[in-house]
Each structure stands twice: as C-alpha cells, then as structure tokens.
CSV table of C-alpha atoms and ligand atoms in Angstrom, one decimal:
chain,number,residue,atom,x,y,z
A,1,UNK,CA,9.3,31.6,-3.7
A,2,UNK,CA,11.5,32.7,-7.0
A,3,UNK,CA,11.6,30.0,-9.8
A,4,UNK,CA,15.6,30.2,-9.4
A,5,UNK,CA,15.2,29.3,-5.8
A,6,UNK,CA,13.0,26.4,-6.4
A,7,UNK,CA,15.1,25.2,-9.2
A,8,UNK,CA,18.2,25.6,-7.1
A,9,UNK,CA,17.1,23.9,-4.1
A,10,UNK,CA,15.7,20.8,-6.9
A,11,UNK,CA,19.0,20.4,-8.1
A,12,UNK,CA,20.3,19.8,-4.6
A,13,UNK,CA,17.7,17.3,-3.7
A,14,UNK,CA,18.4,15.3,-6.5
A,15,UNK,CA,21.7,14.7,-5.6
A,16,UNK,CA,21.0,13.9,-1.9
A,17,UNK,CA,18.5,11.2,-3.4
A,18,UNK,CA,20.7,9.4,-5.8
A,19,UNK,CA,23.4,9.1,-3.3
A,20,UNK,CA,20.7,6.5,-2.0
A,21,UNK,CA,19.7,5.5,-5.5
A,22,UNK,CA,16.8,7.3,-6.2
A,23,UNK,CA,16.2,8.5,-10.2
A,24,UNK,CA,14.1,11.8,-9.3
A,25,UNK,CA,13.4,13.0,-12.5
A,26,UNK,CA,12.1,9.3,-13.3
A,27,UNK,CA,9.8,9.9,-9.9
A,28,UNK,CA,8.2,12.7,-10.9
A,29,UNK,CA,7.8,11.3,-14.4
A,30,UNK,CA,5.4,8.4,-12.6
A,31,UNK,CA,3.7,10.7,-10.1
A,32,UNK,CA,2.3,12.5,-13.1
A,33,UNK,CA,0.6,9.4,-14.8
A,34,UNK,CA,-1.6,8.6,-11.2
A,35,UNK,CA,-5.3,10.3,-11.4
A,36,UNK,CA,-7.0,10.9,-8.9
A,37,UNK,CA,-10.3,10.7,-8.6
A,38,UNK,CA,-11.5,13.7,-6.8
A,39,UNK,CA,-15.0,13.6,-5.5
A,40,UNK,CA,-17.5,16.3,-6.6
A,41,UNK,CA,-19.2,15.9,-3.2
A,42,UNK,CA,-17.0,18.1,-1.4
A,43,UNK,CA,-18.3,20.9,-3.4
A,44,UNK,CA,-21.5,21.1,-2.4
A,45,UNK,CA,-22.3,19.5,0.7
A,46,UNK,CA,-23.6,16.3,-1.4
A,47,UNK,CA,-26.2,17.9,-1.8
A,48,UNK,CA,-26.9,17.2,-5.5
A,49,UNK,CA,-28.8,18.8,-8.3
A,50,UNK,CA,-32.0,16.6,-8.0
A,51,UNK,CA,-33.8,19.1,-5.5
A,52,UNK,CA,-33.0,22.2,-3.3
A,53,UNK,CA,-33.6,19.6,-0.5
A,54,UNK,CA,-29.8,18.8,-0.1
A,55,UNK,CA,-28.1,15.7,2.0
A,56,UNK,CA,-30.8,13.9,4.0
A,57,UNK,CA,-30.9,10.7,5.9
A,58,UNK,CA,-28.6,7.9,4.7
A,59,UNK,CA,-26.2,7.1,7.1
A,60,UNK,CA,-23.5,9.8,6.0
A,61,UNK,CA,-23.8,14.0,6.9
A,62,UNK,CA,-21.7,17.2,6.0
A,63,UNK,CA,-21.5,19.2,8.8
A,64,UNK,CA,-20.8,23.1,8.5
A,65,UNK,CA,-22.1,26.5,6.6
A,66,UNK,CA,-19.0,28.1,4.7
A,67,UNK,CA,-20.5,30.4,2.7
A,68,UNK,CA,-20.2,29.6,-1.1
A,69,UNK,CA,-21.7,26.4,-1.3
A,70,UNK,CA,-22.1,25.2,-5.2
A,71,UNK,CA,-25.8,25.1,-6.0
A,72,UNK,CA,-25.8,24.3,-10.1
A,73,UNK,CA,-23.9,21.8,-12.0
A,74,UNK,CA,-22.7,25.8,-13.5
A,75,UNK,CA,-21.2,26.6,-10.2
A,76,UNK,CA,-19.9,23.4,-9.4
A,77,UNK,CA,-18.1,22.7,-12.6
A,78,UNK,CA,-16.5,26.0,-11.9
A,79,UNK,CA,-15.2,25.6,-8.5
A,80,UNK,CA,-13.8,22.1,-9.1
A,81,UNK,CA,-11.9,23.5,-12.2
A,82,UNK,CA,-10.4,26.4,-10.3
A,83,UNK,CA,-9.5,23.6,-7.8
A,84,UNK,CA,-7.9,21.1,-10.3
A,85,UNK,CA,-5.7,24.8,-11.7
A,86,UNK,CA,-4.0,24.6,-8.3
A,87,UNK,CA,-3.3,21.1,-8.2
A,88,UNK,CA,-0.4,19.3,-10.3
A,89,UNK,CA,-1.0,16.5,-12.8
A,90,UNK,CA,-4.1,15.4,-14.5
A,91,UNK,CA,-7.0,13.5,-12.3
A,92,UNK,CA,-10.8,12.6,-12.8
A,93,UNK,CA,-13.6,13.6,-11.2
A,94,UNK,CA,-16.1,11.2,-9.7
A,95,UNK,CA,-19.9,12.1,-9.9
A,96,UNK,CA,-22.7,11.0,-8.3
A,97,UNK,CA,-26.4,10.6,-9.9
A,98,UNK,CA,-27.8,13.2,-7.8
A,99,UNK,CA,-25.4,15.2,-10.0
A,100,UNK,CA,-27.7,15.3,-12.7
A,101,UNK,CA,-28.9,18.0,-15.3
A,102,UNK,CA,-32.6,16.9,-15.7
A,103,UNK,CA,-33.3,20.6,-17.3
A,104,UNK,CA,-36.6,21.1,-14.9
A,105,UNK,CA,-38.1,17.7,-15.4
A,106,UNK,CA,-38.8,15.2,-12.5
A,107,UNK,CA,-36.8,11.9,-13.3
A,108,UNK,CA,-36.9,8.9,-11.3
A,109,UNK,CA,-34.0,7.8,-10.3
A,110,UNK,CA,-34.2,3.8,-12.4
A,111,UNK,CA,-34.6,6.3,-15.3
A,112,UNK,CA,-31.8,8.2,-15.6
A,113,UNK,CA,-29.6,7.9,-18.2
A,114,UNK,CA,-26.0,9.7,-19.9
A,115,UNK,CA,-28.2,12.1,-21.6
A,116,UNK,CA,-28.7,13.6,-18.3
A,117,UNK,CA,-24.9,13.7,-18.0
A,118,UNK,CA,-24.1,15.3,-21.4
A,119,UNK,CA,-23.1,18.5,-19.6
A,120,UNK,CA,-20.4,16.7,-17.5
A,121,UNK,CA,-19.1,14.3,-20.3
A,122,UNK,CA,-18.8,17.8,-22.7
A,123,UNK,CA,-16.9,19.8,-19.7
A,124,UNK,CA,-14.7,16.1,-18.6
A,125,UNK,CA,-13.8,16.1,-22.6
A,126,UNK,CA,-12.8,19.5,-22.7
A,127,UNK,CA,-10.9,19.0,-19.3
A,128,UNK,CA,-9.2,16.2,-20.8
A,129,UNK,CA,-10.4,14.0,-17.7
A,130,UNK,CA,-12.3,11.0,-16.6
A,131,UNK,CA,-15.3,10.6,-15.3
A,132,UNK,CA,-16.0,7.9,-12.1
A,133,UNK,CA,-19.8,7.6,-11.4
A,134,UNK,CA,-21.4,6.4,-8.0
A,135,UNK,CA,-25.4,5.5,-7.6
A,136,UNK,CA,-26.9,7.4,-4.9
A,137,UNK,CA,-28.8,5.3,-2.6
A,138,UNK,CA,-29.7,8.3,-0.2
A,139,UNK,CA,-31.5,11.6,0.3
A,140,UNK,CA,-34.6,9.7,-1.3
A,141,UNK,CA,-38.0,9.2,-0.2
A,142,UNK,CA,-37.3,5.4,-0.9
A,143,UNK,CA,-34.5,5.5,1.4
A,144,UNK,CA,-35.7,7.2,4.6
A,145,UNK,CA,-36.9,3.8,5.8
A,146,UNK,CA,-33.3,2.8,6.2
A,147,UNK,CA,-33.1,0.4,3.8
A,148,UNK,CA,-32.5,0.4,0.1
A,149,UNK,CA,-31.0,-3.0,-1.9
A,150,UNK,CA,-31.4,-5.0,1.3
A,151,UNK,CA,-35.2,-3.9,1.4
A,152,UNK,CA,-37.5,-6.7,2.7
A,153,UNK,CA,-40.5,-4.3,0.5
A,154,UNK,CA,-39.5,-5.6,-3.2
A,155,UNK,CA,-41.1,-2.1,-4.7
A,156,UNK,CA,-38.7,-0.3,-3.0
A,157,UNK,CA,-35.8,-3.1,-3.3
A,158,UNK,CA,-36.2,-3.6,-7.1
A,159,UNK,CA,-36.3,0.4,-7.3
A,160,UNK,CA,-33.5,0.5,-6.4
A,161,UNK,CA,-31.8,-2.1,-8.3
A,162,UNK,CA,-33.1,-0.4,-11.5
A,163,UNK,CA,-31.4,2.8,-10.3
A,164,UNK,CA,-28.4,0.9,-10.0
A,165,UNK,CA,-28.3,-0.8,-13.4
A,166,UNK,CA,-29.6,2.9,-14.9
A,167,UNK,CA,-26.4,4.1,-13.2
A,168,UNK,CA,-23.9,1.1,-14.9
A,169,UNK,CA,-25.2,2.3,-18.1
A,170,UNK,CA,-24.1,6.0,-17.1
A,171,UNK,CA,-20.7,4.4,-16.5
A,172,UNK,CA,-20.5,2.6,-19.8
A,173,UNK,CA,-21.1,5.5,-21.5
A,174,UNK,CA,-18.7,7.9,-19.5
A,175,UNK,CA,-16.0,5.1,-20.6
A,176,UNK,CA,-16.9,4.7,-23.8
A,177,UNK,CA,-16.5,8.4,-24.6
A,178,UNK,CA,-13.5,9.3,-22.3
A,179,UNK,CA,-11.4,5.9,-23.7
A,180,UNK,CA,-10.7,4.8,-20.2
A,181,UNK,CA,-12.9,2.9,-17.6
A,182,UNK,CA,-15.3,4.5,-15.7
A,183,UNK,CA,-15.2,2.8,-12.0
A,184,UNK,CA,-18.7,2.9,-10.7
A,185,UNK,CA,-19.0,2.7,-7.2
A,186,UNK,CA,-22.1,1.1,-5.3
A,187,UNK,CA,-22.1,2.5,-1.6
A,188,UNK,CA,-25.5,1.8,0.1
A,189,UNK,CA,-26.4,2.9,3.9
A,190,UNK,CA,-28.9,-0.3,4.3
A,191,UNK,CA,-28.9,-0.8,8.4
A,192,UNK,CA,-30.0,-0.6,11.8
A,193,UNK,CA,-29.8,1.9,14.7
A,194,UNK,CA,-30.2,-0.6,17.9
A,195,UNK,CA,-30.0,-4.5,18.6
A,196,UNK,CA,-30.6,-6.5,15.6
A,197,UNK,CA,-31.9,-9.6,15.6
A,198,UNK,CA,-32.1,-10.5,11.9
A,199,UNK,CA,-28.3,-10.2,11.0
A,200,UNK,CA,-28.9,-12.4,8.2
A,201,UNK,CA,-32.1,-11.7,6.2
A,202,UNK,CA,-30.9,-8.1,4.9
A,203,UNK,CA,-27.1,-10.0,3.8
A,204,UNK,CA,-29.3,-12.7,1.9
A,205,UNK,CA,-31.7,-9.7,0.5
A,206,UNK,CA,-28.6,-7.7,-0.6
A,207,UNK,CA,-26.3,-11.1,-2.2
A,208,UNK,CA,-29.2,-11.5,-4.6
A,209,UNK,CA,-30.1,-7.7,-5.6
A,210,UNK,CA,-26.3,-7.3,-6.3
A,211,UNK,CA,-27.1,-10.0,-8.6
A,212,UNK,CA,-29.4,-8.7,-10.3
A,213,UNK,CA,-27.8,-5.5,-10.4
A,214,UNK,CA,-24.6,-6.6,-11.9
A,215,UNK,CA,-26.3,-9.3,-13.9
A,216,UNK,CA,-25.8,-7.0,-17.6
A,217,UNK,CA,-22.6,-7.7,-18.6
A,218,UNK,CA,-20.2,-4.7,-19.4
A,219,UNK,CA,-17.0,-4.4,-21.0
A,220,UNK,CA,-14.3,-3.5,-18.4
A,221,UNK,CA,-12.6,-1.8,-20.8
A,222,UNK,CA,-15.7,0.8,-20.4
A,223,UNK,CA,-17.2,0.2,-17.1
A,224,UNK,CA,-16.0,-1.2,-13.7
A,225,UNK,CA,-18.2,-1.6,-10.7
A,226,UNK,CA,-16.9,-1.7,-7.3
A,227,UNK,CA,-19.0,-2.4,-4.2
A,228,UNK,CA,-18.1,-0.1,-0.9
A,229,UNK,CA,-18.4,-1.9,2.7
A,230,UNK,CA,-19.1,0.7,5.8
A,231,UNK,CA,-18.9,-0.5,9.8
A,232,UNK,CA,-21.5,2.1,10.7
A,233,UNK,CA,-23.0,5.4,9.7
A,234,UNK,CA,-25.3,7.9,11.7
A,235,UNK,CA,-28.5,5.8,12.5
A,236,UNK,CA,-27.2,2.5,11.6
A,237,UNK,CA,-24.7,2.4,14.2
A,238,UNK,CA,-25.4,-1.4,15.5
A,239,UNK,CA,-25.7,-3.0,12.6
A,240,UNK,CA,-24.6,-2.7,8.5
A,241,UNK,CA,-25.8,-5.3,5.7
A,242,UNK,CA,-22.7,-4.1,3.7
A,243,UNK,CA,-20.0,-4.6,5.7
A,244,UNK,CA,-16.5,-5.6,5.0
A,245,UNK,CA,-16.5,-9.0,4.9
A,246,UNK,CA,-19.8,-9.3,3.4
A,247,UNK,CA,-18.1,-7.0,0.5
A,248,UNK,CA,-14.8,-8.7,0.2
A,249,UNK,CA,-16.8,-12.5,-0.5
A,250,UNK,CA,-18.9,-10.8,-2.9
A,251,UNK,CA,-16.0,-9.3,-4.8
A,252,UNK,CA,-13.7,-12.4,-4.7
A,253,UNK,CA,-16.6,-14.3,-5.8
A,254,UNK,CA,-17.7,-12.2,-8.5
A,255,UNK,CA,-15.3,-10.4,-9.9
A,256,UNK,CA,-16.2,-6.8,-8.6
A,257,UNK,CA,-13.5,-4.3,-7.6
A,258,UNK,CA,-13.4,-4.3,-3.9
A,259,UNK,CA,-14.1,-0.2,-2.6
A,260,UNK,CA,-11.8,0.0,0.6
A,261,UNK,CA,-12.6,3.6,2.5
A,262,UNK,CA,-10.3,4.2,5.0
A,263,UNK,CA,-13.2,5.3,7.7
A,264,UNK,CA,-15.2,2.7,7.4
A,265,UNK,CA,-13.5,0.5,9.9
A,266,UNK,CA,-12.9,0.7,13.9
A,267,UNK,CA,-11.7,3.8,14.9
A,268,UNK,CA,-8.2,3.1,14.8
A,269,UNK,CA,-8.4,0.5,12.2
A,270,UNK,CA,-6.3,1.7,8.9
A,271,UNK,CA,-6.8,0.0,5.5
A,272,UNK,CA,-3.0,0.6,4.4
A,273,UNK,CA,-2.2,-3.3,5.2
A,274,UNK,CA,-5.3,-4.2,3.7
A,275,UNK,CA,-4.1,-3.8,-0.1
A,276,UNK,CA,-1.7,-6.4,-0.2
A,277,UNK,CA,-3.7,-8.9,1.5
A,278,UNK,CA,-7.1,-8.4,-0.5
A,279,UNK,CA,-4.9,-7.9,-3.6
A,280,UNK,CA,-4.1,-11.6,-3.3
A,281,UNK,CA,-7.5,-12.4,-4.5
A,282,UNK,CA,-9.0,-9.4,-6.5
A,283,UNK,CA,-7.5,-7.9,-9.7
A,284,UNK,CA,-8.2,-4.4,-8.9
A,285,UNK,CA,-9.5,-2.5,-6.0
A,286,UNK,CA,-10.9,1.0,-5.4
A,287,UNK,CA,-10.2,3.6,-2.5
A,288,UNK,CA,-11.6,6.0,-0.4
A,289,UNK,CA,-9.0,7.7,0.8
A,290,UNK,CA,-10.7,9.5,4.0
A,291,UNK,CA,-9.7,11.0,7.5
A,292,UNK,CA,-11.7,9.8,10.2
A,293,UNK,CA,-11.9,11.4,13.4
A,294,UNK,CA,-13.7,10.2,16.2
A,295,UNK,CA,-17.5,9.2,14.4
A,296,UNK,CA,-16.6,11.0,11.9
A,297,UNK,CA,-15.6,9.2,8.9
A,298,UNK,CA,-14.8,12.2,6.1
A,299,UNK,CA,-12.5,14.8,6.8
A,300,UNK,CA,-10.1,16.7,4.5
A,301,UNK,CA,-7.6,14.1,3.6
A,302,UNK,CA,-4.4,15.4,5.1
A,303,UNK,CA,-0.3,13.9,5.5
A,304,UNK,CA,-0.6,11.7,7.6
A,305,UNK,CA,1.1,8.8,8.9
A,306,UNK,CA,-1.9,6.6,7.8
A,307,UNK,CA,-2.3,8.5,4.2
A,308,UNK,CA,1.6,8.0,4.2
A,309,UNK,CA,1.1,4.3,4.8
A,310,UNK,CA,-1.5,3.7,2.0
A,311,UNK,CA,0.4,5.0,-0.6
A,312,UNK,CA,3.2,3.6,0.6
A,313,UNK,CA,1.7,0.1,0.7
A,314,UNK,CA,0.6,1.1,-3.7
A,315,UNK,CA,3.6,1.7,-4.5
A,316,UNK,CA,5.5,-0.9,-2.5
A,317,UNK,CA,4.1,-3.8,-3.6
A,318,UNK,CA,4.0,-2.6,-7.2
A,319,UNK,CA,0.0,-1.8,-7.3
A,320,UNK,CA,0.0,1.4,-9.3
A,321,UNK,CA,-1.9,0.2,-11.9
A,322,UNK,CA,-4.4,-2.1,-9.9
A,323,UNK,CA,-5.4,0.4,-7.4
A,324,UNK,CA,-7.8,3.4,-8.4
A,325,UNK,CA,-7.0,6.1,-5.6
A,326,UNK,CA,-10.9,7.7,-5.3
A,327,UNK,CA,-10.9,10.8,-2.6
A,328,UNK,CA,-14.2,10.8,-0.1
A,329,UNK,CA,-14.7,13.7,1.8
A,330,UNK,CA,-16.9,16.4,2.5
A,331,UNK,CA,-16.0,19.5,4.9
A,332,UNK,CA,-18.6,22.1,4.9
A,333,UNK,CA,-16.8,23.9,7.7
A,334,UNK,CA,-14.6,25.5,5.2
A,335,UNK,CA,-13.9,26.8,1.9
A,336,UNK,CA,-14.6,24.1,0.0
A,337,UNK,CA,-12.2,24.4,-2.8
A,338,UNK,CA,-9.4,24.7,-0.6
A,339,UNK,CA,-10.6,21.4,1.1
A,340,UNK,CA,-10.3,20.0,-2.3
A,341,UNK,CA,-6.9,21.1,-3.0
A,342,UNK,CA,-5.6,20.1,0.7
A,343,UNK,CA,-6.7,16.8,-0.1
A,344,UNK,CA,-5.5,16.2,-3.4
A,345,UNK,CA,-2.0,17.8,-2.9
A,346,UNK,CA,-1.7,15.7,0.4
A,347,UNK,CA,-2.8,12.4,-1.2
A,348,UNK,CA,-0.1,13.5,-4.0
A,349,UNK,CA,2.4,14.4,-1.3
A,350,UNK,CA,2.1,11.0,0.2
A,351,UNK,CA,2.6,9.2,-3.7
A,352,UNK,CA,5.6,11.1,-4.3
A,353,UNK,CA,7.1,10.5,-0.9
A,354,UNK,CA,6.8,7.1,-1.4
A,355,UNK,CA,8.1,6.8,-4.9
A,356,UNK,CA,11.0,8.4,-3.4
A,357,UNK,CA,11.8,5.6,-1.1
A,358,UNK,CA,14.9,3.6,-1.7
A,359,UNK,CA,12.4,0.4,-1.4
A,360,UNK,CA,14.7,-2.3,-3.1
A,361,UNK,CA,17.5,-1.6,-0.6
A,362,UNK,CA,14.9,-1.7,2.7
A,363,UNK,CA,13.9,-4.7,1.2
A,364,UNK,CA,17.0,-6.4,0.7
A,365,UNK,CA,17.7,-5.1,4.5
A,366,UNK,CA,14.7,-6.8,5.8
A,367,UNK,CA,15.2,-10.1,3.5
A,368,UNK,CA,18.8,-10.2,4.9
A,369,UNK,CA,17.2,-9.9,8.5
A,370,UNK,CA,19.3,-6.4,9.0
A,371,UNK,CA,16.3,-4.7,11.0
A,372,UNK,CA,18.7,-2.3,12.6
A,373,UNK,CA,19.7,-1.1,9.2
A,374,UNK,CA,15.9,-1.3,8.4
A,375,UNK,CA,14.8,0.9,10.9
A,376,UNK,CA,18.1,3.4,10.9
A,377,UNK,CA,17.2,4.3,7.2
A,378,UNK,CA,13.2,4.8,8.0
A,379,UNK,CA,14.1,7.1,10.3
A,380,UNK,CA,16.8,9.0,8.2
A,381,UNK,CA,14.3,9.1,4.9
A,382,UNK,CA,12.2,11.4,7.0
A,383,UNK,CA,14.6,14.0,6.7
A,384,UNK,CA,15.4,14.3,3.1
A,385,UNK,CA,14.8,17.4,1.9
A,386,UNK,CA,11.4,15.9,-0.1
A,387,UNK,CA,9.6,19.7,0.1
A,388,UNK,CA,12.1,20.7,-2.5
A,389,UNK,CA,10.7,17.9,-4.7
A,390,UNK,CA,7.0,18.7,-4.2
A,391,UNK,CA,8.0,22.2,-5.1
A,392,UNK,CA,9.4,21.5,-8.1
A,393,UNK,CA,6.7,19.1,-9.5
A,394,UNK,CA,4.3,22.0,-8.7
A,395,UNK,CA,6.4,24.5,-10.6
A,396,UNK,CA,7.1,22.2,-13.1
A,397,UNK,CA,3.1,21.1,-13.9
A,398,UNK,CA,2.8,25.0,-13.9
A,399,UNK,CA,0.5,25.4,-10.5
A,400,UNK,CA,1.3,27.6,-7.4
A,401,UNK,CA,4.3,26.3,-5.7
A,402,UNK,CA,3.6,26.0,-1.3
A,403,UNK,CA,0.9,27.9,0.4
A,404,UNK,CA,0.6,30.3,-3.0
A,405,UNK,CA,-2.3,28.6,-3.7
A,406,UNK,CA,-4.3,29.5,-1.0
A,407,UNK,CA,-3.9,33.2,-2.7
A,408,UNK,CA,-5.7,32.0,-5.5
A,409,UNK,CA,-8.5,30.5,-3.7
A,410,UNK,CA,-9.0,33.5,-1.4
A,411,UNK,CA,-9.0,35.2,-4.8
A,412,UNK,CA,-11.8,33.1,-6.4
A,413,UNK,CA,-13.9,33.2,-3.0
A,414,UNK,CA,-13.9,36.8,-3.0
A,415,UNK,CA,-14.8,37.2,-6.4
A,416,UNK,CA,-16.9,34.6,-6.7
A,417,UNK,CA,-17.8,32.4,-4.3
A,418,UNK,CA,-19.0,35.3,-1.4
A,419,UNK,CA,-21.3,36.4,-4.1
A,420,UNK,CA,-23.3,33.3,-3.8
A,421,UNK,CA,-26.4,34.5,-1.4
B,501,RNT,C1,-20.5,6.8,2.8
B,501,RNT,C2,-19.5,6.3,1.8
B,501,RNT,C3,-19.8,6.9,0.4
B,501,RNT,C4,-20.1,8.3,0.4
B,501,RNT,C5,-20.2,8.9,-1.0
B,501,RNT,C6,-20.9,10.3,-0.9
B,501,RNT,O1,-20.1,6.4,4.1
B,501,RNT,O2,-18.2,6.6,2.2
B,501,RNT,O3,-18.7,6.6,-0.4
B,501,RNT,O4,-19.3,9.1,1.2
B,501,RNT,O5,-20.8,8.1,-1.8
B,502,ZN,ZN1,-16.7,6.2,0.8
C-alpha cells in the first residue's frame, strides 16, 4: 500500500471517529506507551540454553518441527529482534532461567545468578527494553517426579525454593538496570494424573514454600513477583496444587501480583471478566494472554472476540497501568517469528480497538438503562473503518503496514533461518 493511500484513508477515519467523539491522534498516542511483554519461548520451542535436551515433562509441550528453531541465546536474540522490527511500539521481552548463558559450565539451577544474564541485560539496554523473568520449574531431573515447590521430599522442595529466590534476584537486578520493574512470574506444574486423594497436603506444602520463597523483601520499584494458577496440564490432568483459587488467596493475602492465563481455565472459561473483579482486591495483576484450543492451552494469540474482550475489559475500567499484558505461547508448527508477530500485532489490534470505543457514551447508555441504544452502537462500532487506523500506527512507528510483514519474515527465513541444519 502507498504511504499517500494510507495517509488518505487516516484522515477519513478520523473524522468518522470524532463524529462519535473519539480523539484518534490522542489514541494512538496511548497505544504507544503499553509494552508488551513478549515471551522468548515461542522462539525456541522452550527449549532453553541449559542443555540440547529441550522441553521435557512438566505439564506444558510445543508441538511441531518448523525448521529454524533458535538454538543459542545468538540466534534467539536475533530472531526476536527481527520480530520486534515488524511490530509497532516498544515492548519487553520476558525470559525464562533456562535462558541462560552459563559459557560451558554446569550451574545448578539455586545458583544462578544476573551474571549469567549479562548478555540479555547488554542486548535489552541496547534494545531500549525491559526484561520480565520467569523460574523454570520444568525440564529438570528434580521435576520429572511431578512435583516441585509442593514436594513432600524437602531436598527436592527446598531446591527448588532456592531456585526461586536465585531467580527474584535475577529480577532485581534486570529492574534495577533497565529503571522499570521486572515482573517475575512463578508458574509451577506441581500435580497429579488420576484420582487424588490428598487434595490438601501438596496446597499446605506449596502456602509455606511460597513463603519462604518470597520471604526476602524486594523493592517493587525493581522486582515484582506474580504467582500463575493452571486447571490442568499434560499428566496432571485431575488434579493441580496451584490452581486459581489457591493463587488468588495467596495474592490477596500477600501482596503478590495475581498471573491470570487465559488457558488455564475450563475450556470455554475466558478471564476477560476476571480483571475487574480480582482487581477489587489486588493492586496489580499479570497476564497470559493465550489461545486455547481444545487441550491445548498456547496457541498464536489471534483477534478474537475473547482477546477483544480482555483488552477491552483494561481499558474499560481504567486498568492500563495496573495490568502487565505478558504474551504465552509457543507454536512450533510454524515459522516462529511470524507466530510472534501474529501475536503481538493482534494483542495490539485488540488495545487500539478498544481505545477507540466511545466508552463514556455506552456507559452513560447503560447507566440511563438505554440497552437498545447500548447494543445498536456495539453493533455499529464493528464497522468503523478501524484497519485504516492500525495502518497508520504501523506506518507511523515505521514497521510494514498489513501483510507486508510477512515479506520480511519470509525474507529472514530464507536467509537465515533455513540455514539452521
Ligand atoms: C504453563 C504456563 C507457563 C508456561 C511458561 C513457559 O502452563 O502457562 O506460563 O507457559 O512459563
Ligand atoms: Zn502461562
């Protein structure tokens, strides 16, 4: 598309959205202060840099073999920054420990430390981005018996609390060098297969290893830890320690960001009117934004209705600033860069059409019990010509406007990614 093109059809589109009172210029202004926090899982599987072993057991797996599979911190780096060139705005990229550079050394997981992260702080500083950081409580020897911080064995259990404080540490020092909180994310797979008859026992296990986990205070203004609830995974299908409501007491109660993933609940269960009602209680909150599909919990993040209603439900009730929007997914089916992209630009699609929603009005509708009104204008919004918007903002933040991108990342996987063997 020509820039004159995508300039003319802006200019239209802003004038359709102030006849209903929409500032688009002030929209776009806002869409480009939310980061995203785009997960460097997708880019290799989660696989990791630990060993050449890759994903095993842990409740979670990638499924597919698209050729060009990261397989060095090098590589990955790479691919996530010709991902992030084709995407608008400025985000953050969320690690995991597996990620680290432990230049040919064995290191224990409890002793890991930022040194191991130098490499991604230097590369996030010269990005100009933040860093999120996630303990990996999987693909370990000390994991394949299922359990982790709700381990009956207290070798194994208090392990794994030492990786977990080793990995608040990481966080602290990822914030105190990139000036804004790092959001560390605790996600274990702790549960059982079949019939359970000890329900309890692992939930009392895992209240007091959080504990002690968590019992090192860190400034927020460095480090914030959020705890991630799951319904079931592959091989703990019956039963999860860490499940929602277990999550959401221990983050009231303690202060901890609550991780909402939108495929951790029943199949058709959607986290969108979550946010407002856990947001009563809990000063921040982190996301997974997800796609489930059948058992599958982490497909590419696309538009919609239920991304559409999650940012929708941010912007709505004024969360913006309370809410860190984290992507989780992990498609090895296809080019992986591209699934980055798709996912980002949708979960960016989804922001701006909600900032572009004449919400006082709707709301004054619904306050003055007009639902007619209410639903007429839903239904009209639909319409609006909000691709002419999206294609501005791309223009505008200097990436490929529409399927151009795609161009690009065909581009990069001839040229480098099919070279991979
Ligand atoms: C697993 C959780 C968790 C992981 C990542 C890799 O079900 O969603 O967030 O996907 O930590
Ligand atoms: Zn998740």
């Amino acid at each position: 598309m020509s820039n004159s093109s995508v300039e003319q059809s802006y200019s239209l589109a802003k004038q359709r959205y102030a006849e209903l009172g929409v500032d688009v210029d002030s929209v776009l202004k806002l869409l480009e202060e939310i980061p995203i926090s785009i997960q460097c899982w997708q880019g290799d599987d989660v696989g990791g840099f630990e060993s050449a072993g890759g994903l095993t057991d842990g409740g979670i797996m990638a499924t597919g073999n698209y050729p060009g599979r990261a397989r060095t911190p090098e590589e990955l780096r790479a691919d996530a920054a010709q991902a992030m060139s084709l995407i608008p705005g400025k985000h953050r990229f969320s690690l995991h420990a597996i990620y680290l550079e432990h230049g040919g050394q064995k290191i224990e997981r409890n002793a890991i430390g930022p040194e191991h992260f130098a490499g991604w702080m230097d590369w996030a500083a010269e990005l100009g981005i933040g860093l999120d950081f996630n303990p990996t409580f999987f693909s370990h020897p000390k994991a394949a018996g299922g359990f982790t911080l709700a381990a009956r064995d207290e070798g194994i259990r208090r392990f794994w609390i030492e990786h977990g404080i080793a990995c608040r540490k990481i966080g602290a020092a990822f914030g105190r060098r990139q000036k804004t909180p790092c959001v560390t994310n605790v996600w274990i797979p702790d549960g059982m297969k079949d019939l359970t008859i000890d329900r309890k026992g692992p939930r009392e296990i895992l209240r007091k290893s959080l504990d002690d986990l968590f019992a090192e205070k860190i400034d927020p203004a460095y480090n914030l830890d959020a705890v991630e609830s799951k319904l079931f995974g592959i091989g703990s299908e019956t039963y999860v320690v860490g499940s929602h409501e277990f999550y959401l007491g221990y983050a009231v109660a303690n202060k901890k960001l609550l991780c909402l993933d939108a495929g951790h609940f029943h199949p058709t269960e959607t986290i969108a009117d979550k946010i407002s009602s856990v947001m009563q209680f809990l000063d921040e909150i982190l996301l997974h934004v997800s796609r489930g599909v059948r058992w599958d919990s982490d497909h590419v993040v696309i538009l919609n209705d239920d991304l559409r209603a999650i940012a929708e439900e941010i912007v709505r009730g004024g969360f913006l600033r309370r809410v860190h929007i984290g992507l989780d997914f992990f498609d090895a089916s296809i080019n992986r860069v591209a699934a980055w992209v798709t996912g980002v630009r949708a979960m960016l699609k989804a922001l701006l059409l909600a900032l572009l929603e004449p919400t006082s009005d709707l709301r004054e509708l619904e306050i003055e019990g007009d639902f007619t009104s209410r639903l007429v204008m839903l239904e009209e919004l639909k319409t609006l010509p909000f691709g002419a918007v999206w294609d501005y903002y791309c223009h505008k933040q200097g990436v490929p406007v529409g399927e151009d991108w795609l161009v690009e990342v065909k581009r990069y996987e001839k040229d480098v990614l099919a070279k991979r063997q």
